[in-house]
Coordinates of C-alpha atoms in Angstrom, one line a residue:
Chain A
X28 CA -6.9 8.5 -28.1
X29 CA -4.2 8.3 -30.8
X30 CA -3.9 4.9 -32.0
X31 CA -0.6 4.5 -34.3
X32 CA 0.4 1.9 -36.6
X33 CA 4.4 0.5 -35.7
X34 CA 6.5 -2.1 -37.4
X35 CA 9.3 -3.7 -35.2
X36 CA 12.1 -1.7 -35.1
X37 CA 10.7 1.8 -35.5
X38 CA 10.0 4.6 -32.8
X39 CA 7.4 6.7 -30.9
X40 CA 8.5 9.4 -29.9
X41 CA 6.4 11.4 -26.7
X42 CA 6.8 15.2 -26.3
X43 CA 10.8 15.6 -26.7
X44 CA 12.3 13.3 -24.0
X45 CA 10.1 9.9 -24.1
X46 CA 11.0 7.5 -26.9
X47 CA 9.3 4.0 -27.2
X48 CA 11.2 1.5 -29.5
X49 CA 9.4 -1.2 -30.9
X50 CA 12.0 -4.1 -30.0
X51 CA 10.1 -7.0 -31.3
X52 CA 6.7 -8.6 -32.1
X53 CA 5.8 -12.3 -31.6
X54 CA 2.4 -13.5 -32.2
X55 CA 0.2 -11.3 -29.8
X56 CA 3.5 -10.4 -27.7
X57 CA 5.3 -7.0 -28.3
X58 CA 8.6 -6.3 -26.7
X59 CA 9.1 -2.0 -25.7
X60 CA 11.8 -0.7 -24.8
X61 CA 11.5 2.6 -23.6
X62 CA 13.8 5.9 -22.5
X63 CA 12.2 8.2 -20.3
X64 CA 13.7 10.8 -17.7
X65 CA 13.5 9.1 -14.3
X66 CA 11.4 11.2 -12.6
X67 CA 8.3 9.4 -15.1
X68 CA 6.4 6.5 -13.5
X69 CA 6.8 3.7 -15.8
X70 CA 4.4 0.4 -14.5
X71 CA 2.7 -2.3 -16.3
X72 CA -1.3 -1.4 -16.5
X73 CA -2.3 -4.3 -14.6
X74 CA 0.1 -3.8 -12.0
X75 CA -1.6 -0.9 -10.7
X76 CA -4.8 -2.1 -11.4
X77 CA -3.8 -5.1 -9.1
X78 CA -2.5 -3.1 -6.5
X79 CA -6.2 -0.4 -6.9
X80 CA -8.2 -3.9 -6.5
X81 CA -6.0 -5.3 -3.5
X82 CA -6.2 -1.7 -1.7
X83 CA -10.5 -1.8 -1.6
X84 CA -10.4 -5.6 -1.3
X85 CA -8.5 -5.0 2.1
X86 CA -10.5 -1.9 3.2
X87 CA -14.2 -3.8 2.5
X88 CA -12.6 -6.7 4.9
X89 CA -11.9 -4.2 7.5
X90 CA -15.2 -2.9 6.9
X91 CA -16.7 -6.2 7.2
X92 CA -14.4 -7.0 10.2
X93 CA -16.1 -4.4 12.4
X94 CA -19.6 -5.5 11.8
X95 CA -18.0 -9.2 12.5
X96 CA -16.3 -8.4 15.4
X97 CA -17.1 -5.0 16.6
X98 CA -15.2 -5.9 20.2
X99 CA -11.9 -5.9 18.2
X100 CA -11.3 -2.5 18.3
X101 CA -8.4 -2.5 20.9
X102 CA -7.4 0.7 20.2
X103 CA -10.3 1.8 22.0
X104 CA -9.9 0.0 25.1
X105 CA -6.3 1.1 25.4
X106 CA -8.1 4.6 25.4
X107 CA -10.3 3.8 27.5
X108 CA -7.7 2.2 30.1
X109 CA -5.9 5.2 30.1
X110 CA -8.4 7.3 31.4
Chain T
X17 CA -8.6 17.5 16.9
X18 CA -12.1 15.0 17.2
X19 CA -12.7 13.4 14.0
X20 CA -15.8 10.7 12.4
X21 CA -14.2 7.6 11.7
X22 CA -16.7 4.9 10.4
X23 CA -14.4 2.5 11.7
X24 CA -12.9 3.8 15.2
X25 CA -15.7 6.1 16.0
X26 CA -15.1 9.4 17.1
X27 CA -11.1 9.8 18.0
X28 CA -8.8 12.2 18.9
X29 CA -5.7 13.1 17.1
X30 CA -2.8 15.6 17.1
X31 CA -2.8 17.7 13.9
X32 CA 1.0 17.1 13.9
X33 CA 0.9 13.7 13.3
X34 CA -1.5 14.1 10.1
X35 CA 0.4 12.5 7.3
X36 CA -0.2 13.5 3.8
X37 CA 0.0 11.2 0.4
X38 CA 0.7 13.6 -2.3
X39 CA -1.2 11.2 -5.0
X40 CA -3.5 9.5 -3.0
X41 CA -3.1 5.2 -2.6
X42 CA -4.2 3.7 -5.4
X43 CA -8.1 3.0 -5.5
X44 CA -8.4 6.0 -3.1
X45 CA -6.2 8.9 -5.0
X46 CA -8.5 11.1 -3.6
X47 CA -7.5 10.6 -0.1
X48 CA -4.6 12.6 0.5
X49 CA -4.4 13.2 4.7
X50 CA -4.3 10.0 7.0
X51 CA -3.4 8.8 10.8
X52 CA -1.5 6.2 11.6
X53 CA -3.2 4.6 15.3
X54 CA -1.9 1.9 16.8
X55 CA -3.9 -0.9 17.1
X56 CA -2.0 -1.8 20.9
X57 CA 0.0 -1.2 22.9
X58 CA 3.5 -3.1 21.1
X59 CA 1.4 -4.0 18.4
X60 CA 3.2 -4.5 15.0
X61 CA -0.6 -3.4 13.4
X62 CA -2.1 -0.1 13.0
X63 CA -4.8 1.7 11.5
X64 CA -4.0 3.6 9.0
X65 CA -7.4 6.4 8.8
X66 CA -8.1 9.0 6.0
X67 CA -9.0 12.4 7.0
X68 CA -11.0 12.6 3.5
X69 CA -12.5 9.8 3.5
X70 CA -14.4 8.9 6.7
X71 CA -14.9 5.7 5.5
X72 CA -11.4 4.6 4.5
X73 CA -9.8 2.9 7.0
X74 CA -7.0 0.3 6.1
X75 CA -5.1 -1.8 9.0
X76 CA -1.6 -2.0 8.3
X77 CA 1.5 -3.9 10.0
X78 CA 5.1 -3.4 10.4
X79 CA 6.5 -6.1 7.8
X80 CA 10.1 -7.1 9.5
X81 CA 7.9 -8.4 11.8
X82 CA 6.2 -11.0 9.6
X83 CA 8.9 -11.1 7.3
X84 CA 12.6 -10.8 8.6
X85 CA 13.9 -11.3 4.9
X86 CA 11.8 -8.7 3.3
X87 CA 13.8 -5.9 0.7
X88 CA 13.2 -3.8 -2.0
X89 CA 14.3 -1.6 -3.7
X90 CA 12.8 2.3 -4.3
X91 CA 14.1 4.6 -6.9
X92 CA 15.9 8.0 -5.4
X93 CA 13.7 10.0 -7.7
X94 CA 10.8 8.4 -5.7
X95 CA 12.6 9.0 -2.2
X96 CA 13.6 12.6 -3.2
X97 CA 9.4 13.2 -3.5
X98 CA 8.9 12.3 0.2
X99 CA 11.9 14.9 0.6
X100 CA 14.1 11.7 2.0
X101 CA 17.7 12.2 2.0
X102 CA 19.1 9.7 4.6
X103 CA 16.9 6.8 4.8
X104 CA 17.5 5.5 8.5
X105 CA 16.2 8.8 10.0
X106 CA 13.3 9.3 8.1
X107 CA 12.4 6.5 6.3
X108 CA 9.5 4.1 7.9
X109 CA 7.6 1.4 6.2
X110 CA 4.2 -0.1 6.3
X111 CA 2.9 -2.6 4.5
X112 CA -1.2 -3.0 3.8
X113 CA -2.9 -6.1 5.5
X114 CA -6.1 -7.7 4.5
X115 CA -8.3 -9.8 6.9
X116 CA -10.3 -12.4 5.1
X117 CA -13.2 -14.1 7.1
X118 CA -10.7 -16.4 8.7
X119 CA -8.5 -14.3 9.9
X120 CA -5.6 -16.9 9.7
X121 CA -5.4 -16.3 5.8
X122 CA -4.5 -12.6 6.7
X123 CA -2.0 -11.6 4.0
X124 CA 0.4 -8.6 3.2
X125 CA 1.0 -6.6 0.4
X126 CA 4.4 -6.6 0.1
X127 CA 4.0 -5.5 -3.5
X128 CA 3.5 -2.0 -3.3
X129 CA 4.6 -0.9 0.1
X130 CA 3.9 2.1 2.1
X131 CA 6.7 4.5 2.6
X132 CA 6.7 7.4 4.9
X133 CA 8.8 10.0 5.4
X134 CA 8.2 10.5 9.7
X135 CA 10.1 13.8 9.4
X136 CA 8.2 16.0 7.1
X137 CA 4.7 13.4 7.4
X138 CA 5.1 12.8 4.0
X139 CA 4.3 9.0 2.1
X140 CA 3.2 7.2 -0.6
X141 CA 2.4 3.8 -1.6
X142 CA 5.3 2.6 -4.0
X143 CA 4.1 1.1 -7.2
X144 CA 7.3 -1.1 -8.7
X145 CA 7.8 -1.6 -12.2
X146 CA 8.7 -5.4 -11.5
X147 CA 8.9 -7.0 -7.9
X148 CA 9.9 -10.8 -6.6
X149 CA 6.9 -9.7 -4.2
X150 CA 2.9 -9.9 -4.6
X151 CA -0.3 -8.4 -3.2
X152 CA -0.8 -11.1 -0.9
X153 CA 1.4 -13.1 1.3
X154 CA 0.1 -15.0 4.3
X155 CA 1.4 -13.4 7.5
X156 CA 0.6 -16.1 9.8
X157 CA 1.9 -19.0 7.4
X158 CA 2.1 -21.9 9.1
X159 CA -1.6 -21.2 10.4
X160 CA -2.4 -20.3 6.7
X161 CA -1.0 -23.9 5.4
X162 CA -3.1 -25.9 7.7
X163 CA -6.1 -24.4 6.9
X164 CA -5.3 -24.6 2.9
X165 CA -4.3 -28.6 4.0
X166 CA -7.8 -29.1 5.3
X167 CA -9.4 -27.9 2.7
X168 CA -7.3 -30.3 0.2
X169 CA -8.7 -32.8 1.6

């Protein structure tokens, strides 16, 4: 990992269309602004991580739903009426 | 085609109506080929099972349903990777539900929702850079404020 030193007001600058400005710094806070071609997924870390977390939190509750509940299946008996 | 589900069991499913997620969802960016089977007849909920990943198994739900009032707001440069080009046509949209104990607190992730392309079996889960929206909202809510009541007091 390359870990730089910035003072507010100056740049990054990522391969030769990303630029990161370093709009301000309060206390633990830093402000980014930052110019990237659209097509580059730009998201908070911990907003990803959230959604990661949510997305096994709701499959082990599924999980956990069948051995709870294994008559709730309905998609089977739909099948099964159909026959 | 038969495939192993650990949840559903052994099912059967048209190869045309495999839908692929370029990246993956997040948590599972591995899983790339999933089925979407209703849960019932009318049902606004469905599973949403990965090919790769017998054990993956999400239930999902139409969201106007729950939520009449629900927007957002995805980039073109995200629609143009499901190929989408007029969005009434193609567009469809899940959102992922999860099923506490009590089943009353069920919420939605109307967060990062699902968005698939029905037309070339294309989708993704969108990941915004800032929403009004979070990982959890109840879907029964007037069920899920009485229970939160009784446990106040």
């Amino acid at each position: 990992m390359l870990v730089l030193s910035r003072k507010k007001g100056q740049k990054i600058i990522i391969a030769d269309n990303i630029v990161i400005d370093i709009v301000d710094i309060q206390g633990d806070v830093v402000r980014l602004g930052i110019s990237a071609p659209a097509d580059i997924k730009i998201f908070r870390g911990e907003i990803y991580q959230e959604i990661q977390d949510e997305n096994r939190q709701a499959a082990n509750n599924l999980a956990r739903m069948k051995e709870a509940l294994p008559g709730l299946l309905k998609y089977q008996e739909t099948k099964d009426s159909r026959e | 085609m038969i495939i192993q589900t650990s949840f559903l069991g052994e099912i059967e499913i048209e190869e045309n109506t495999i839908i692929s997620f370029p990246e993956g969802i997040p948590g599972f960016e591995q899983s790339r080929r999933y089925v979407i089977i209703p849960m019932g007849e009318a049902s606004p909920f469905f599973y949403l099972q990965s090919l790769d990943d017998e054990d993956f198994c999400l239930l999902i739900g139409q969201p106007f349903v729950f939520f009449p009032d629900y927007e957002f707001d995805v980039p073109d440069e995200e629609l143009q990777k499901l190929g989408i080009e007029d969005q009434g046509q193609e567009l469809v949209v899940y959102v992922i539900i999860s099923v506490p104990e009590d089943f009353k607190m069920a919420t939605a992730n109307l967060l990062a929702p699902l968005v698939i392309n029905v037309v070339n079996k294309k989708g993704m889960q969108y990941v915004p850079g800032k929403s009004a929206y979070t990982t959890r909202h109840y879907i029964f809510q007037r069920e899920a404020a009485s229970v939160r009541a009784g446990e106040v007091r």
